Short mmCIF file of C-alpha atoms and ligand atoms in Angstrom, two decimals:
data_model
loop_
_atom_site.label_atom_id
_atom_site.label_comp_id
_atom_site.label_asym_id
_atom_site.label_seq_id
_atom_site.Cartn_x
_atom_site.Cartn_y
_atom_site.Cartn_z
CA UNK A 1 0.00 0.00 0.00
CA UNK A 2 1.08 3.44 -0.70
CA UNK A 3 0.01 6.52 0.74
CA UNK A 4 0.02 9.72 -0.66
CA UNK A 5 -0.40 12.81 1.16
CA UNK A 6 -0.98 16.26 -1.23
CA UNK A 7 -3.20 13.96 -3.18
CA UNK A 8 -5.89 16.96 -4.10
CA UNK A 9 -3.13 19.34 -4.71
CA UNK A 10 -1.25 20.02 -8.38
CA UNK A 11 1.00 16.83 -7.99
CA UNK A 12 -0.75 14.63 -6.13
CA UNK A 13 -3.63 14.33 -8.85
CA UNK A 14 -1.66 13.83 -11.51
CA UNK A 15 0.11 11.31 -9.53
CA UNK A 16 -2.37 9.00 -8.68
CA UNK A 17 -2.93 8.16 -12.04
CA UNK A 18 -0.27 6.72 -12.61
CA UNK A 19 0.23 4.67 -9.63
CA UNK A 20 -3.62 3.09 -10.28
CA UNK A 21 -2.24 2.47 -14.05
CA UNK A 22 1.04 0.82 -12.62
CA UNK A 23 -1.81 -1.28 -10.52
CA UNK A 24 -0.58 -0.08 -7.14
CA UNK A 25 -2.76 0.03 -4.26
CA UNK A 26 -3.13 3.90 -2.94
CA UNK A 27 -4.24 5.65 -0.08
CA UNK A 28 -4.79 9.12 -0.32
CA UNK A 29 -4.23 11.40 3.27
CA UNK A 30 -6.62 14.63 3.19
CA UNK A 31 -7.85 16.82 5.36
CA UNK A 32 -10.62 16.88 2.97
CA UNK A 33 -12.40 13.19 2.73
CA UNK A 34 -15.51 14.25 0.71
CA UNK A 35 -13.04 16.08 -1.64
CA UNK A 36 -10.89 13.06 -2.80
CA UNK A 37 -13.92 10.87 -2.88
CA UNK A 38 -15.13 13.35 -5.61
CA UNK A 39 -11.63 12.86 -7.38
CA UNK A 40 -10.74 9.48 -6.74
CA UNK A 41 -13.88 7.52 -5.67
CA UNK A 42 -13.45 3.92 -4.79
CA UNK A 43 -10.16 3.16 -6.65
CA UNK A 44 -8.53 4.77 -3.75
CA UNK A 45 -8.70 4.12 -0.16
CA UNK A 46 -9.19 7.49 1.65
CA UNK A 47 -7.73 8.30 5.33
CA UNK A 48 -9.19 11.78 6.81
CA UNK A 49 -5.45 13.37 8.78
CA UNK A 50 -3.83 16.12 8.73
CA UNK A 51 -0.06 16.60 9.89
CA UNK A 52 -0.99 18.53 12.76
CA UNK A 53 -2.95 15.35 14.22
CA UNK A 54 -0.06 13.00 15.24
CA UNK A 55 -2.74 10.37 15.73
CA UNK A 56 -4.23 10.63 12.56
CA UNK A 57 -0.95 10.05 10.94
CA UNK A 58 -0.45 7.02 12.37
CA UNK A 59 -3.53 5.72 10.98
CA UNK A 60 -3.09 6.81 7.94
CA UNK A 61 0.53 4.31 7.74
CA UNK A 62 -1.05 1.23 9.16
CA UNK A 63 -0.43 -1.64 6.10
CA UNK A 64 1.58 0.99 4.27
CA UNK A 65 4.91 0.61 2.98
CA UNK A 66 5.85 3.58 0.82
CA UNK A 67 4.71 7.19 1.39
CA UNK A 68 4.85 9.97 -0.87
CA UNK A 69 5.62 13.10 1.33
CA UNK A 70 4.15 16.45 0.23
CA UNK A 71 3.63 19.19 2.76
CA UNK A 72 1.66 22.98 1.52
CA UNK A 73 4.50 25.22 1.29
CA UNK A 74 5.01 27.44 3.64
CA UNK A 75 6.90 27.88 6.85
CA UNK A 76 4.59 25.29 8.07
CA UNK A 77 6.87 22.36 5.29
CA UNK A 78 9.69 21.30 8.02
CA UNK A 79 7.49 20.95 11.46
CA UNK A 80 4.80 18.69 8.58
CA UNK A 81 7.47 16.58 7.45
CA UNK A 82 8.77 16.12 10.83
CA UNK A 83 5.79 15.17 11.95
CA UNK A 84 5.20 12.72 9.09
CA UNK A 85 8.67 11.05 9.97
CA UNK A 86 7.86 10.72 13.14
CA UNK A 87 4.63 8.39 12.45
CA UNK A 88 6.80 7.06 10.45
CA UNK A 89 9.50 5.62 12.58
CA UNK A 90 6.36 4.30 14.69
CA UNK A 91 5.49 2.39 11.55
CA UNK A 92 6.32 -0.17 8.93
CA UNK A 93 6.81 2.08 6.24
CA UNK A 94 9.75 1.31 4.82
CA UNK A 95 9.89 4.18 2.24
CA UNK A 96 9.32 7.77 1.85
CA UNK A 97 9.51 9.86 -1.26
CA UNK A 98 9.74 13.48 -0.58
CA UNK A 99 8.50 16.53 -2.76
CA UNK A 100 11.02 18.59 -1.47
CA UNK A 101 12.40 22.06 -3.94
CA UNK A 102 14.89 22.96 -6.36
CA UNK A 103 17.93 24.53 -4.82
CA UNK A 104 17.03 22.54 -1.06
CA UNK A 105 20.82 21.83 -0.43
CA UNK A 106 21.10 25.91 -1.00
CA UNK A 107 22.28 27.57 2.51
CA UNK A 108 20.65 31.12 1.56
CA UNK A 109 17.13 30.77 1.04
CA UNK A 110 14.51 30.65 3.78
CA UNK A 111 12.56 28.56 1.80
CA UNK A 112 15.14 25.99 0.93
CA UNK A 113 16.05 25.88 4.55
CA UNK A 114 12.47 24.83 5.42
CA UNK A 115 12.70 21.73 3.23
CA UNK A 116 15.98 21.11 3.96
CA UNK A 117 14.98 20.33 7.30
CA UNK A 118 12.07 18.31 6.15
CA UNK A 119 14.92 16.31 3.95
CA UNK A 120 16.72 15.90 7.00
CA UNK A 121 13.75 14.55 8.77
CA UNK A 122 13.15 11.94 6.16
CA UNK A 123 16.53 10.63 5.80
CA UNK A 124 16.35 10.25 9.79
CA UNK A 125 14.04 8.01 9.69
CA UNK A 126 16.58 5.35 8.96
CA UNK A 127 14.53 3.95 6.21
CA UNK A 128 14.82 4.11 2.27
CA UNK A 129 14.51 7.48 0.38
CA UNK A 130 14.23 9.59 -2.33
CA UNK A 131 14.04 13.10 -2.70
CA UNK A 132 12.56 15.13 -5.59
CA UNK A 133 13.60 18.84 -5.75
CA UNK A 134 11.76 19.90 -8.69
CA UNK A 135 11.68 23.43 -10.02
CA UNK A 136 8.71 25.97 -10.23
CA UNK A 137 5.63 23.92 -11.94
CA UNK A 138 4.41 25.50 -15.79
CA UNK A 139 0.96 25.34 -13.75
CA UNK A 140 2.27 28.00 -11.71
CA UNK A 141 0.93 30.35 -14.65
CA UNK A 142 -2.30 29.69 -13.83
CA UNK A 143 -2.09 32.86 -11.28
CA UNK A 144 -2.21 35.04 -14.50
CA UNK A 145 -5.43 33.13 -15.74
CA UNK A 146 -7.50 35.82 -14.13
CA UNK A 147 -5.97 38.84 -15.54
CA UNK A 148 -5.67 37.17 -18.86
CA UNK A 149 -9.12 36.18 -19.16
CA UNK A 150 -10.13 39.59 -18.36
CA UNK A 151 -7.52 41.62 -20.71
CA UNK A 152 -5.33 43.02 -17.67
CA UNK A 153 -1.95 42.89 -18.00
CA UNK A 154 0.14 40.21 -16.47
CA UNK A 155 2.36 41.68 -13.90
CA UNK A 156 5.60 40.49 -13.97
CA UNK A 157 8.46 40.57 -11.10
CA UNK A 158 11.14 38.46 -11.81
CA UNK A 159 12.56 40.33 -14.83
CA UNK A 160 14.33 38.46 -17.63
CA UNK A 161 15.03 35.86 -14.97
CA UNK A 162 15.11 32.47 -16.49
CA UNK A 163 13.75 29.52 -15.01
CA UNK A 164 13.97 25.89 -15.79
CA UNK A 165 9.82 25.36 -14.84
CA UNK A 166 8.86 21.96 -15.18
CA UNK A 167 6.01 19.75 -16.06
CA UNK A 168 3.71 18.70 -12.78
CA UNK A 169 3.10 15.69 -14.75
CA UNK A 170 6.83 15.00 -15.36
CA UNK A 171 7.25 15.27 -11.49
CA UNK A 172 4.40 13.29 -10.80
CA UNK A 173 6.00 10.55 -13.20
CA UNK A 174 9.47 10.74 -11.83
CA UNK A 175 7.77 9.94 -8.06
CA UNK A 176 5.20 7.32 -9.68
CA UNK A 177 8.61 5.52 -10.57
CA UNK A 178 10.33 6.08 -7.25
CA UNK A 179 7.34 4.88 -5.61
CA UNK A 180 6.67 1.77 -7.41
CA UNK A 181 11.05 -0.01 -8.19
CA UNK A 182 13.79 0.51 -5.64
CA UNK A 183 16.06 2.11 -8.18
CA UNK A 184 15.93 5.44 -7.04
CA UNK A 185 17.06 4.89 -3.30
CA UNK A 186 18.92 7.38 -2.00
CA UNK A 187 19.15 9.23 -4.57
CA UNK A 188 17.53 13.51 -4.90
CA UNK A 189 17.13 14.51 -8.40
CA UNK A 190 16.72 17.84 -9.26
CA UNK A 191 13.46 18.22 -11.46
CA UNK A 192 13.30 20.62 -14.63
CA UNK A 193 12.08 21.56 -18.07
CA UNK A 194 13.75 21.13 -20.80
CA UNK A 195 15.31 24.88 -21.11
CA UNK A 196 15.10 28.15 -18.72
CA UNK A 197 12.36 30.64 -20.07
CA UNK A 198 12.13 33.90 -18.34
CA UNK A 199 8.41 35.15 -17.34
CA UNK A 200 8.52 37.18 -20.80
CA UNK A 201 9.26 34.10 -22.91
CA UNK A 202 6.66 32.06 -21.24
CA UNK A 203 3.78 34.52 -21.71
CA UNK A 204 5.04 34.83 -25.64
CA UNK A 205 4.20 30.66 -25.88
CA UNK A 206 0.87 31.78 -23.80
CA UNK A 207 -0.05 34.11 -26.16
CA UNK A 208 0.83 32.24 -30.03
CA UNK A 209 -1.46 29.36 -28.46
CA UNK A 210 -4.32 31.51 -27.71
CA UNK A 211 -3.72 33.42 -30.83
CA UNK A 212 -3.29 36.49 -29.62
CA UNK A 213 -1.18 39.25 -27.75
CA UNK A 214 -1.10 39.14 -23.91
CA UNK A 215 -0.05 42.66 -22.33
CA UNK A 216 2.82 42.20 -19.83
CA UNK A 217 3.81 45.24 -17.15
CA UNK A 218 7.45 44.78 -15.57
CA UNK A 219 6.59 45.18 -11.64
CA UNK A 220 9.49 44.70 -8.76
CA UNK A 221 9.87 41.86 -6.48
CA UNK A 222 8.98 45.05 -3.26
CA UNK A 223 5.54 45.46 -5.21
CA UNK A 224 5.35 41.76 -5.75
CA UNK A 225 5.61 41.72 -1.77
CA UNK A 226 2.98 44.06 -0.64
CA UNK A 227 0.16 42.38 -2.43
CA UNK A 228 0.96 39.57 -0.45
CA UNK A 229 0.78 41.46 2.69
CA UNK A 230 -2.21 43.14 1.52
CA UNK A 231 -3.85 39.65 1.12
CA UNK A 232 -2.93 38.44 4.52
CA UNK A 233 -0.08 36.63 4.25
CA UNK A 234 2.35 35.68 7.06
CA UNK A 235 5.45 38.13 7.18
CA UNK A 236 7.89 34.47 7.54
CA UNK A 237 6.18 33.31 4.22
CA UNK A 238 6.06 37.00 2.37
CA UNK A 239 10.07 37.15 3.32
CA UNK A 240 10.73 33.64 1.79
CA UNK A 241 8.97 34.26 -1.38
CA UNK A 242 10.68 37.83 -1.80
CA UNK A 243 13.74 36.21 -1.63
CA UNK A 244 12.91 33.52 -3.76
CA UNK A 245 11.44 36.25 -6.32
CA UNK A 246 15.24 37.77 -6.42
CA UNK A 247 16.67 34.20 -6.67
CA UNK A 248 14.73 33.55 -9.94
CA UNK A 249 15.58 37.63 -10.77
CA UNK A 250 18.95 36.78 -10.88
CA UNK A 251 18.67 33.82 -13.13
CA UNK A 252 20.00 31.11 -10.03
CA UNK A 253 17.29 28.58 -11.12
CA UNK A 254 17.96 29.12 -14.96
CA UNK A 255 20.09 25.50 -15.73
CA UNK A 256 18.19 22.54 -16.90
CA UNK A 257 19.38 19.18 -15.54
CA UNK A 258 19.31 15.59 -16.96
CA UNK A 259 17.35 14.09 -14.04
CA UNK A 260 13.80 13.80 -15.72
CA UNK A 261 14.88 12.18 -18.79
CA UNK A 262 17.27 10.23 -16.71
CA UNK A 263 14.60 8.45 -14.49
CA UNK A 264 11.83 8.51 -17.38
CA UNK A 265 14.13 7.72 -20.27
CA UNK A 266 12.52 10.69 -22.20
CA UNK A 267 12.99 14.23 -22.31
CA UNK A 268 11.15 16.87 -19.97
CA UNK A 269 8.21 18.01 -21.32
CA UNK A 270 8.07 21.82 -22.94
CA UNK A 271 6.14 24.54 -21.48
CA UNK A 272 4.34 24.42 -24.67
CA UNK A 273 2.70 20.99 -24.09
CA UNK A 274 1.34 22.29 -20.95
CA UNK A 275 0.23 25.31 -22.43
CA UNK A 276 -1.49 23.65 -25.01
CA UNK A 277 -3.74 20.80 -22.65
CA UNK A 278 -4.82 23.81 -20.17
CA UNK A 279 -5.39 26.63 -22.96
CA UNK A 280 -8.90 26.39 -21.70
CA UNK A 281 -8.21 27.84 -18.09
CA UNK A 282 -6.87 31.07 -20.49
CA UNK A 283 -10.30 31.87 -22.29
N1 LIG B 301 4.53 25.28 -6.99
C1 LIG B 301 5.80 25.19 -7.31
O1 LIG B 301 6.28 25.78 -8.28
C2 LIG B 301 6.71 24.32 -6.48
C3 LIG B 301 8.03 24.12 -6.90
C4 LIG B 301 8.87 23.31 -6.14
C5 LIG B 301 8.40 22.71 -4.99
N2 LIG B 301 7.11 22.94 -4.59
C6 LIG B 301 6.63 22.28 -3.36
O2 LIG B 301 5.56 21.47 -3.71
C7 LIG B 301 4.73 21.28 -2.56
C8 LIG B 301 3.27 21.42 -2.95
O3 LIG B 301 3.01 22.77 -3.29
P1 LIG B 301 1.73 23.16 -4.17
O4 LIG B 301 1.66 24.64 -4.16
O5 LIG B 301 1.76 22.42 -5.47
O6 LIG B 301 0.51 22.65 -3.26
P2 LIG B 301 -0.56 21.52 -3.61
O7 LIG B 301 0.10 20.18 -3.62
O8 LIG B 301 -1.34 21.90 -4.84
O9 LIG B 301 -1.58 21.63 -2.36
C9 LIG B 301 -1.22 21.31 -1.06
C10 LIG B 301 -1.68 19.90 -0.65
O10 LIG B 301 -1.31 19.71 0.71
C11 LIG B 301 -2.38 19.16 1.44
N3 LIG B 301 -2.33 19.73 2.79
C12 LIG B 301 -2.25 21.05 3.11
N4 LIG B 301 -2.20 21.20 4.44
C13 LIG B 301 -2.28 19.95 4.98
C14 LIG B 301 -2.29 19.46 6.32
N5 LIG B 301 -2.20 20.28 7.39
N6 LIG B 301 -2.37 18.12 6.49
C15 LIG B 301 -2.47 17.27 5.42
N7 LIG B 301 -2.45 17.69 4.12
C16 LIG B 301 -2.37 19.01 3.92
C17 LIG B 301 -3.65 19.54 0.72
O11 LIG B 301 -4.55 18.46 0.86
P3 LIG B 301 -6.04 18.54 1.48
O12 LIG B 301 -6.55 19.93 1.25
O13 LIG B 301 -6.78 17.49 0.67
O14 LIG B 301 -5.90 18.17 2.92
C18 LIG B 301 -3.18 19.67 -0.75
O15 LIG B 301 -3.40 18.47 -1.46
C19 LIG B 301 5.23 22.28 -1.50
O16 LIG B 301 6.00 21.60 -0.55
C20 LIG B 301 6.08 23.24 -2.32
O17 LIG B 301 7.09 23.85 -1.54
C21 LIG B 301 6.25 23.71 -5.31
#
């Protein structure tokens, strides 16, 4: 049995697919039952936890012997995975695959540092691992849906910063594989798209498959900030994120690596390809 926890979020439903196709058995951890039973039905088992119920954890991991490990991002990513390892070590898991973040082994990001120490967590567990450190998802353009669909332009704050997105499917894939073969134990692969596109580049491909021109405005990472403040956010997660917005500004996350085609013995899909199977969210 494996259990996967993010299973309603941008990874976890493209990953169940493919474990029910490899003809795994899954159980999905939400805090949401009703919600996966819409998504999933009956081809998954369901267990109603949440990482800040230590007791609901450990039900969730009784029969189980891998885990797929995502935590919400957010400050909140280390104390989760801690408290996933923990149940854990309680348990007879004897795997965990982590969705951890590009640039993780990084010592200067906030944001790195929080799943760093969810990394660290895993590994002390003592049992078998693998860590996934993927790069920003294409889906992540789905925040400029909105102003798209109503003719606004799409403000930009990370410059001509390039950035190796990736596919959510392709990361989804690369954990169906590390869930289901012992091949990738102990090993952290660093998950990208085939090239680094900056934020100008990517609303370009937006715009030839919608046929036609998308208005961009150049906005700074400060600005970027303060509508995040102005929506509530947490100061520790507003910090993180500005940070991050300079990292990608300064073209850190720009270099593609091997590590999807590697593990899927095919190359990382294009931003393109994403683009065109979710053109509809655009119109
Ligand atoms: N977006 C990116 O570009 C990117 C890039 C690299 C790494 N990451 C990492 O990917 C991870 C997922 O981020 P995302 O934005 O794509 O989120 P997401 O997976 O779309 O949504 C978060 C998921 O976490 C679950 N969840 C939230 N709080 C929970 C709790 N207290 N207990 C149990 N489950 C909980 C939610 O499930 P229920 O609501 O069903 O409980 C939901 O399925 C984060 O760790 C992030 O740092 C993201």
């Amino acid at each position: 049995m494996i259990l996967v926890a993010g299973a309603t979020g941008t990874i976890g439903r493209a990953l169940i697919p493919q474990l029910l196709a490899a003809r795994a058995d899954v159980r999905v951890l939400t805090r949401d039952p009703t919600r996966a039973r819409a998504l999933w039905g009956s081809d998954v088992e369901v267990a109603s936890g949440d990482f800040t119920d230590a007791p609901s954890l450990g039900r969730s991991l009784e029969g189980v012997e891998r885990v797929f490990l995502l935590t919400a991002p957010g400050p909140t990513v280390a104390d989760h995975d801690r408290a996933m390892a923990a149940a854990v070590m309680r348990s007879r898991v004897e795997q965990i695959v982590k969705l951890s973040a590009y640039g993780a082994e990084q010592e200067d990001l906030i944001a790195s540092g929080w799943h760093r120490e969810g990394e660290e967590a895993v590994i002390a567990t003592g049992r078998r691992f693998t860590l996934l450190r993927p790069a920003g998802f294409h889906s992540n353009v789905l925040a400029w849906a909105a102003s798209v669909r109503a003719g606004a332009p799409i403000e930009i704050s990370t410059g001509t910063g390039k950035h190796a997105v990736v596919d959510p499917r392709d990361v989804a894939a690369v954990a169906a594989r590390a869930l289901t073969s012992n091949d990738h134990d102990g090993r952290a692969y660093t998950l990208t798209g085939p090239v680094g596109l900056d934020a100008h580049e990517q609303i370009a491909i937006l715009a030839e498959a919608l046929g036609r021109p998308l208005a961009a405005e150049d906005v700074t990472v400060e600005h970027a900030a303060g509508k995040m403040r102005a929506a509530g956010a947490p100061e520790a997660f507003v910090a993180a994120v500005l940070q991050g917005l300079t990292f990608l500004r300064d073209g850190r996350a720009s270099a593609p690596t091997d590590d999807v085609a590697a593990v899927l013995g095919r190359p990382p899909r294009p931003f393109a390809a994403w683009v065109r199977d979710h053109l509809d969210a655009f119109r």
